[in-house]
């Protein structure tokens, strides 16, 4: 799941399956590891089968951490429709804009 290439390269990070409260601790650990080892992370959720508000909270928290640490964090576009709908319903539209959460 991780790419051990150059720390300056964009690290693709794929999260699959249910991205919900039931799996949030695993998703959190995986995402934090990626943020610690790269200057840019692109989160790919295209193989996610379910999303809930706990995943949106993880995205928001990771975005704060990434900005604090100067790491660019983005979602691979286009965002899967179920996740895009959840983000839009909660007013989190920035995540559906490419590189909106960039540290730059």
mmCIF file of N, CA and C in Angstrom:
data_model
loop_
_atom_site.group_PDB
_atom_site.id
_atom_site.type_symbol
_atom_site.label_atom_id
_atom_site.label_comp_id
_atom_site.label_asym_id
_atom_site.label_seq_id
_atom_site.Cartn_x
_atom_site.Cartn_y
_atom_site.Cartn_z
ATOM 1 N N UNK A 1 0.802 -1.194 0.000
ATOM 2 C CA UNK A 1 0.000 0.000 0.000
ATOM 3 C C UNK A 1 0.845 1.257 0.000
ATOM 4 N N UNK A 2 2.102 1.178 0.414
ATOM 5 C CA UNK A 2 2.912 2.389 0.450
ATOM 6 C C UNK A 2 3.973 2.367 -0.629
ATOM 7 N N UNK A 3 4.425 3.547 -0.991
ATOM 8 C CA UNK A 3 5.448 3.728 -2.001
ATOM 9 C C UNK A 3 6.663 4.302 -1.302
ATOM 10 N N UNK A 4 7.787 3.576 -1.328
ATOM 11 C CA UNK A 4 8.972 4.018 -0.603
ATOM 12 C C UNK A 4 9.927 4.803 -1.490
ATOM 13 N N UNK A 5 9.425 5.476 -2.497
ATOM 14 C CA UNK A 5 10.258 6.257 -3.388
ATOM 15 C C UNK A 5 10.730 7.542 -2.734
ATOM 16 N N UNK A 6 11.107 8.505 -3.552
ATOM 17 C CA UNK A 6 11.598 9.791 -3.089
ATOM 18 C C UNK A 6 10.577 10.469 -2.185
ATOM 19 N N UNK A 7 11.054 11.087 -1.075
ATOM 20 C CA UNK A 7 10.112 11.771 -0.188
ATOM 21 C C UNK A 7 9.437 12.964 -0.852
ATOM 22 N N UNK A 8 10.008 13.470 -1.968
ATOM 23 C CA UNK A 8 9.410 14.606 -2.667
ATOM 24 C C UNK A 8 8.360 14.177 -3.684
ATOM 25 N N UNK A 9 8.345 12.894 -4.048
ATOM 26 C CA UNK A 9 7.376 12.401 -5.019
ATOM 27 C C UNK A 9 6.002 12.282 -4.366
ATOM 28 N N UNK A 10 4.967 12.386 -5.187
ATOM 29 C CA UNK A 10 3.612 12.186 -4.674
ATOM 30 C C UNK A 10 3.457 10.712 -4.341
ATOM 31 N N UNK A 11 3.050 10.449 -3.124
ATOM 32 C CA UNK A 11 2.839 9.067 -2.683
ATOM 33 C C UNK A 11 1.371 8.719 -2.880
ATOM 34 N N UNK A 12 1.088 7.807 -3.823
ATOM 35 C CA UNK A 12 -0.299 7.363 -3.948
ATOM 36 C C UNK A 12 -0.638 6.439 -2.788
ATOM 37 N N UNK A 13 -1.792 6.626 -2.207
ATOM 38 C CA UNK A 13 -2.223 5.799 -1.083
ATOM 39 C C UNK A 13 -3.635 5.312 -1.365
ATOM 40 N N UNK A 14 -3.781 4.023 -1.549
ATOM 41 C CA UNK A 14 -5.082 3.444 -1.873
ATOM 42 C C UNK A 14 -5.729 2.880 -0.614
ATOM 43 N N UNK A 15 -6.950 3.334 -0.340
ATOM 44 C CA UNK A 15 -7.761 2.777 0.736
ATOM 45 C C UNK A 15 -8.932 2.055 0.087
ATOM 46 N N UNK A 16 -9.176 0.825 0.507
ATOM 47 C CA UNK A 16 -10.187 0.001 -0.141
ATOM 48 C C UNK A 16 -11.205 -0.520 0.868
ATOM 49 N N UNK A 17 -12.303 -1.030 0.333
ATOM 50 C CA UNK A 17 -13.326 -1.642 1.181
ATOM 51 C C UNK A 17 -14.154 -0.608 1.920
ATOM 52 N N UNK A 18 -14.652 -1.001 3.074
ATOM 53 C CA UNK A 18 -15.497 -0.120 3.884
ATOM 54 C C UNK A 18 -14.625 0.915 4.589
ATOM 55 N N UNK A 19 -14.886 2.176 4.353
ATOM 56 C CA UNK A 19 -14.158 3.279 4.984
ATOM 57 C C UNK A 19 -15.138 3.959 5.941
ATOM 58 N N UNK A 20 -15.342 3.284 7.057
ATOM 59 C CA UNK A 20 -16.377 3.661 8.023
ATOM 60 C C UNK A 20 -15.819 3.573 9.438
ATOM 61 N N UNK A 21 -16.663 3.836 10.407
ATOM 62 C CA UNK A 21 -16.262 3.783 11.808
ATOM 63 C C UNK A 21 -15.669 2.417 12.161
ATOM 64 N N UNK A 22 -16.124 1.363 11.504
ATOM 65 C CA UNK A 22 -15.632 0.012 11.799
ATOM 66 C C UNK A 22 -14.173 -0.183 11.400
ATOM 67 N N UNK A 23 -13.693 0.611 10.447
ATOM 68 C CA UNK A 23 -12.322 0.438 9.942
ATOM 69 C C UNK A 23 -11.468 1.690 10.103
ATOM 70 N N UNK A 24 -11.986 2.691 10.791
ATOM 71 C CA UNK A 24 -11.322 3.994 10.819
ATOM 72 C C UNK A 24 -9.937 3.951 11.451
ATOM 73 N N UNK A 25 -9.719 3.111 12.446
ATOM 74 C CA UNK A 25 -8.394 3.049 13.073
ATOM 75 C C UNK A 25 -7.337 2.560 12.091
ATOM 76 N N UNK A 26 -7.671 1.562 11.282
ATOM 77 C CA UNK A 26 -6.727 1.083 10.271
ATOM 78 C C UNK A 26 -6.468 2.164 9.223
ATOM 79 N N UNK A 27 -7.531 2.827 8.777
ATOM 80 C CA UNK A 27 -7.372 3.903 7.792
ATOM 81 C C UNK A 27 -6.514 5.022 8.358
ATOM 82 N N UNK A 28 -6.742 5.364 9.608
ATOM 83 C CA UNK A 28 -5.971 6.425 10.267
ATOM 84 C C UNK A 28 -4.495 6.063 10.321
ATOM 85 N N UNK A 29 -4.174 4.862 10.743
ATOM 86 C CA UNK A 29 -2.773 4.438 10.838
ATOM 87 C C UNK A 29 -2.090 4.478 9.484
ATOM 88 N N UNK A 30 -2.772 3.976 8.470
ATOM 89 C CA UNK A 30 -2.214 3.954 7.120
ATOM 90 C C UNK A 30 -1.972 5.370 6.607
ATOM 91 N N UNK A 31 -2.942 6.250 6.809
ATOM 92 C CA UNK A 31 -2.821 7.628 6.342
ATOM 93 C C UNK A 31 -1.734 8.381 7.101
ATOM 94 N N UNK A 32 -1.659 8.219 8.409
ATOM 95 C CA UNK A 32 -0.611 8.893 9.188
ATOM 96 C C UNK A 32 0.781 8.434 8.769
ATOM 97 N N UNK A 33 0.948 7.144 8.513
ATOM 98 C CA UNK A 33 2.243 6.640 8.039
ATOM 99 C C UNK A 33 2.632 7.311 6.729
ATOM 100 N N UNK A 34 1.685 7.449 5.817
ATOM 101 C CA UNK A 34 1.967 8.091 4.531
ATOM 102 C C UNK A 34 2.333 9.560 4.717
ATOM 103 N N UNK A 35 1.623 10.261 5.595
ATOM 104 C CA UNK A 35 1.911 11.678 5.822
ATOM 105 C C UNK A 35 3.278 11.888 6.467
ATOM 106 N N UNK A 36 3.727 10.925 7.246
ATOM 107 C CA UNK A 36 5.037 11.033 7.903
ATOM 108 C C UNK A 36 6.197 10.784 6.948
ATOM 109 N N UNK A 37 5.957 10.079 5.860
ATOM 110 C CA UNK A 37 7.055 9.636 4.998
ATOM 111 C C UNK A 37 7.067 10.276 3.619
ATOM 112 N N UNK A 38 6.216 11.250 3.379
ATOM 113 C CA UNK A 38 6.164 11.883 2.064
ATOM 114 C C UNK A 38 5.800 13.352 2.207
ATOM 115 N N UNK A 39 6.176 14.137 1.223
ATOM 116 C CA UNK A 39 5.823 15.564 1.198
ATOM 117 C C UNK A 39 4.519 15.790 0.445
ATOM 118 N N UNK A 40 4.037 14.753 -0.243
ATOM 119 C CA UNK A 40 2.782 14.861 -0.989
ATOM 120 C C UNK A 40 2.116 13.485 -1.020
ATOM 121 N N UNK A 41 0.842 13.452 -0.646
ATOM 122 C CA UNK A 41 0.083 12.203 -0.610
ATOM 123 C C UNK A 41 -1.203 12.399 -1.404
ATOM 124 N N UNK A 42 -1.454 11.483 -2.328
ATOM 125 C CA UNK A 42 -2.722 11.477 -3.056
ATOM 126 C C UNK A 42 -3.512 10.257 -2.606
ATOM 127 N N UNK A 43 -4.620 10.501 -1.957
ATOM 128 C CA UNK A 43 -5.461 9.449 -1.410
ATOM 129 C C UNK A 43 -6.428 8.955 -2.480
ATOM 130 N N UNK A 44 -6.380 7.665 -2.762
ATOM 131 C CA UNK A 44 -7.239 7.037 -3.767
ATOM 132 C C UNK A 44 -8.277 6.183 -3.052
ATOM 133 N N UNK A 45 -9.528 6.595 -3.131
ATOM 134 C CA UNK A 45 -10.628 5.880 -2.466
ATOM 135 C C UNK A 45 -11.556 5.210 -3.475
ATOM 136 N N UNK A 46 -11.099 5.046 -4.715
ATOM 137 C CA UNK A 46 -11.971 4.518 -5.756
ATOM 138 C C UNK A 46 -12.437 3.090 -5.503
ATOM 139 N N UNK A 47 -11.726 2.354 -4.672
ATOM 140 C CA UNK A 47 -12.154 0.995 -4.352
ATOM 141 C C UNK A 47 -12.859 0.934 -2.997
ATOM 142 N N UNK A 48 -13.225 2.095 -2.477
ATOM 143 C CA UNK A 48 -14.017 2.135 -1.250
ATOM 144 C C UNK A 48 -15.434 1.667 -1.546
ATOM 145 N N UNK A 49 -15.974 0.846 -0.678
ATOM 146 C CA UNK A 49 -17.321 0.309 -0.903
ATOM 147 C C UNK A 49 -18.376 0.984 -0.038
ATOM 148 N N UNK A 50 -17.948 1.689 1.005
ATOM 149 C CA UNK A 50 -18.877 2.420 1.876
ATOM 150 C C UNK A 50 -18.097 3.511 2.594
ATOM 151 N N UNK A 51 -18.755 4.636 2.814
ATOM 152 C CA UNK A 51 -18.142 5.780 3.484
ATOM 153 C C UNK A 51 -19.120 6.291 4.532
ATOM 154 N N UNK A 52 -18.589 6.838 5.629
ATOM 155 C CA UNK A 52 -19.454 7.502 6.597
ATOM 156 C C UNK A 52 -18.737 8.735 7.140
ATOM 157 N N UNK A 53 -19.388 9.427 8.043
ATOM 158 C CA UNK A 53 -18.872 10.701 8.538
ATOM 159 C C UNK A 53 -17.549 10.538 9.277
ATOM 160 N N UNK A 54 -17.279 9.365 9.827
ATOM 161 C CA UNK A 54 -15.989 9.171 10.500
ATOM 162 C C UNK A 54 -14.844 9.265 9.496
ATOM 163 N N UNK A 55 -15.074 8.835 8.271
ATOM 164 C CA UNK A 55 -14.041 8.948 7.244
ATOM 165 C C UNK A 55 -13.851 10.409 6.843
ATOM 166 N N UNK A 56 -14.941 11.155 6.755
ATOM 167 C CA UNK A 56 -14.842 12.586 6.458
ATOM 168 C C UNK A 56 -14.057 13.285 7.569
ATOM 169 N N UNK A 57 -14.318 12.934 8.817
ATOM 170 C CA UNK A 57 -13.571 13.514 9.938
ATOM 171 C C UNK A 57 -12.086 13.180 9.828
ATOM 172 N N UNK A 58 -11.770 11.954 9.427
ATOM 173 C CA UNK A 58 -10.372 11.576 9.224
ATOM 174 C C UNK A 58 -9.734 12.445 8.144
ATOM 175 N N UNK A 59 -10.443 12.664 7.039
ATOM 176 C CA UNK A 59 -9.922 13.532 5.977
ATOM 177 C C UNK A 59 -9.647 14.937 6.501
ATOM 178 N N UNK A 60 -10.602 15.486 7.229
ATOM 179 C CA UNK A 60 -10.435 16.841 7.763
ATOM 180 C C UNK A 60 -9.260 16.916 8.732
ATOM 181 N N UNK A 61 -9.152 15.969 9.627
ATOM 182 C CA UNK A 61 -8.049 15.952 10.596
ATOM 183 C C UNK A 61 -6.710 15.772 9.897
ATOM 184 N N UNK A 62 -6.674 14.874 8.924
ATOM 185 C CA UNK A 62 -5.435 14.655 8.169
ATOM 186 C C UNK A 62 -5.052 15.911 7.394
ATOM 187 N N UNK A 63 -6.057 16.629 6.877
ATOM 188 C CA UNK A 63 -5.779 17.874 6.172
ATOM 189 C C UNK A 63 -5.140 18.916 7.075
ATOM 190 N N UNK A 64 -5.625 19.022 8.300
ATOM 191 C CA UNK A 64 -5.043 19.957 9.276
ATOM 192 C C UNK A 64 -3.601 19.563 9.578
ATOM 193 N N UNK A 65 -3.376 18.293 9.835
ATOM 194 C CA UNK A 65 -2.034 17.792 10.123
ATOM 195 C C UNK A 65 -1.098 18.013 8.937
ATOM 196 N N UNK A 66 -1.582 17.730 7.737
ATOM 197 C CA UNK A 66 -0.762 17.903 6.539
ATOM 198 C C UNK A 66 -0.364 19.368 6.359
ATOM 199 N N UNK A 67 -1.313 20.271 6.508
ATOM 200 C CA UNK A 67 -0.990 21.699 6.364
ATOM 201 C C UNK A 67 0.016 22.130 7.420
ATOM 202 N N UNK A 68 -0.160 21.671 8.643
ATOM 203 C CA UNK A 68 0.767 22.017 9.725
ATOM 204 C C UNK A 68 2.188 21.564 9.410
ATOM 205 N N UNK A 69 2.298 20.379 8.808
ATOM 206 C CA UNK A 69 3.604 19.794 8.539
ATOM 207 C C UNK A 69 4.131 20.068 7.134
ATOM 208 N N UNK A 70 3.411 20.872 6.349
ATOM 209 C CA UNK A 70 3.865 21.212 5.009
ATOM 210 C C UNK A 70 3.765 20.078 4.007
ATOM 211 N N UNK A 71 2.796 19.204 4.194
ATOM 212 C CA UNK A 71 2.582 18.072 3.294
ATOM 213 C C UNK A 71 1.354 18.363 2.437
ATOM 214 N N UNK A 72 1.461 18.126 1.135
ATOM 215 C CA UNK A 72 0.309 18.277 0.245
ATOM 216 C C UNK A 72 -0.532 17.013 0.339
ATOM 217 N N UNK A 73 -1.815 17.163 0.637
ATOM 218 C CA UNK A 73 -2.733 16.032 0.729
ATOM 219 C C UNK A 73 -3.891 16.287 -0.213
ATOM 220 N N UNK A 74 -4.151 15.333 -1.093
ATOM 221 C CA UNK A 74 -5.256 15.479 -2.036
ATOM 222 C C UNK A 74 -5.975 14.150 -2.201
ATOM 223 N N UNK A 75 -7.183 14.229 -2.731
ATOM 224 C CA UNK A 75 -7.946 13.040 -3.095
ATOM 225 C C UNK A 75 -7.836 12.848 -4.595
ATOM 226 N N UNK A 76 -7.623 11.612 -5.018
ATOM 227 C CA UNK A 76 -7.600 11.329 -6.451
ATOM 228 C C UNK A 76 -8.958 11.714 -7.025
ATOM 229 N N UNK A 77 -8.924 12.395 -8.155
ATOM 230 C CA UNK A 77 -10.139 12.872 -8.798
ATOM 231 C C UNK A 77 -10.490 11.990 -9.990
ATOM 232 N N UNK A 78 -11.731 11.854 -10.330
ATOM 233 C CA UNK A 78 -12.868 12.356 -9.575
ATOM 234 C C UNK A 78 -13.104 11.507 -8.328
ATOM 235 N N UNK A 79 -13.597 12.147 -7.301
ATOM 236 C CA UNK A 79 -13.916 11.466 -6.049
ATOM 237 C C UNK A 79 -15.090 10.515 -6.318
ATOM 238 N N UNK A 80 -15.059 9.295 -5.773
ATOM 239 C CA UNK A 80 -16.186 8.369 -5.975
ATOM 240 C C UNK A 80 -17.515 9.020 -5.587
ATOM 241 N N UNK A 81 -18.550 8.745 -6.357
ATOM 242 C CA UNK A 81 -19.848 9.399 -6.164
ATOM 243 C C UNK A 81 -20.390 9.303 -4.734
ATOM 244 N N UNK A 82 -20.343 8.142 -4.072
ATOM 245 C CA UNK A 82 -20.881 8.100 -2.702
ATOM 246 C C UNK A 82 -20.109 9.005 -1.738
ATOM 247 N N UNK A 83 -18.794 9.072 -1.902
ATOM 248 C CA UNK A 83 -17.988 9.948 -1.049
ATOM 249 C C UNK A 83 -18.229 11.407 -1.415
ATOM 250 N N UNK A 84 -18.313 11.711 -2.705
ATOM 251 C CA UNK A 84 -18.581 13.086 -3.137
ATOM 252 C C UNK A 84 -19.914 13.576 -2.576
ATOM 253 N N UNK A 85 -20.927 12.711 -2.578
ATOM 254 C CA UNK A 85 -22.238 13.094 -2.037
ATOM 255 C C UNK A 85 -22.151 13.367 -0.540
ATOM 256 N N UNK A 86 -21.435 12.518 0.183
ATOM 257 C CA UNK A 86 -21.277 12.710 1.627
ATOM 258 C C UNK A 86 -20.530 14.007 1.922
ATOM 259 N N UNK A 87 -19.482 14.277 1.160
ATOM 260 C CA UNK A 87 -18.720 15.514 1.345
ATOM 261 C C UNK A 87 -19.585 16.736 1.038
ATOM 262 N N UNK A 88 -20.346 16.674 -0.054
ATOM 263 C CA UNK A 88 -21.203 17.802 -0.435
ATOM 264 C C UNK A 88 -22.292 18.051 0.609
ATOM 265 N N UNK A 89 -22.906 16.975 1.107
ATOM 266 C CA UNK A 89 -23.958 17.117 2.117
ATOM 267 C C UNK A 89 -23.438 17.785 3.382
ATOM 268 N N UNK A 90 -22.172 17.532 3.707
ATOM 269 C CA UNK A 90 -21.582 18.120 4.905
ATOM 270 C C UNK A 90 -20.910 19.453 4.662
ATOM 271 N N UNK A 91 -20.909 19.921 3.413
ATOM 272 C CA UNK A 91 -20.288 21.198 3.091
ATOM 273 C C UNK A 91 -18.780 21.130 2.914
ATOM 274 N N UNK A 92 -18.249 19.943 2.689
ATOM 275 C CA UNK A 92 -16.806 19.764 2.531
ATOM 276 C C UNK A 92 -16.433 19.696 1.054
ATOM 277 N N UNK A 93 -16.825 20.675 0.288
ATOM 278 C CA UNK A 93 -16.636 20.656 -1.163
ATOM 279 C C UNK A 93 -15.176 20.796 -1.594
ATOM 280 N N UNK A 94 -14.311 21.349 -0.745
ATOM 281 C CA UNK A 94 -12.905 21.515 -1.126
ATOM 282 C C UNK A 94 -12.248 20.195 -1.493
ATOM 283 N N UNK A 95 -12.706 19.100 -0.912
ATOM 284 C CA UNK A 95 -12.088 17.803 -1.193
ATOM 285 C C UNK A 95 -12.373 17.321 -2.602
ATOM 286 N N UNK A 96 -13.349 17.892 -3.277
ATOM 287 C CA UNK A 96 -13.658 17.460 -4.636
ATOM 288 C C UNK A 96 -12.979 18.333 -5.679
ATOM 289 N N UNK A 97 -12.123 19.246 -5.228
ATOM 290 C CA UNK A 97 -11.347 20.108 -6.119
ATOM 291 C C UNK A 97 -9.906 19.621 -6.090
ATOM 292 N N UNK A 98 -9.314 19.291 -7.248
ATOM 293 C CA UNK A 98 -7.940 18.787 -7.253
ATOM 294 C C UNK A 98 -6.977 19.718 -6.523
ATOM 295 N N UNK A 99 -6.168 19.137 -5.647
ATOM 296 C CA UNK A 99 -5.122 19.821 -4.890
ATOM 297 C C UNK A 99 -5.629 20.962 -4.022
ATOM 298 N N UNK A 100 -6.903 20.947 -3.688
ATOM 299 C CA UNK A 100 -7.445 22.007 -2.833
ATOM 300 C C UNK A 100 -6.814 21.985 -1.451
ATOM 301 N N UNK A 101 -6.324 20.840 -1.022
ATOM 302 C CA UNK A 101 -5.735 20.718 0.306
ATOM 303 C C UNK A 101 -4.215 20.731 0.240
ATOM 304 N N UNK A 102 -3.660 21.331 -0.788
ATOM 305 C CA UNK A 102 -2.208 21.386 -0.942
ATOM 306 C C UNK A 102 -1.580 22.234 0.144
ATOM 307 N N UNK A 103 -0.379 21.866 0.532
ATOM 308 C CA UNK A 103 0.358 22.640 1.531
ATOM 309 C C UNK A 103 0.953 23.893 0.917
ATOM 310 N N UNK A 104 0.978 23.975 -0.393
ATOM 311 C CA UNK A 104 1.602 25.109 -1.078
ATOM 312 C C UNK A 104 0.785 26.367 -0.960
#
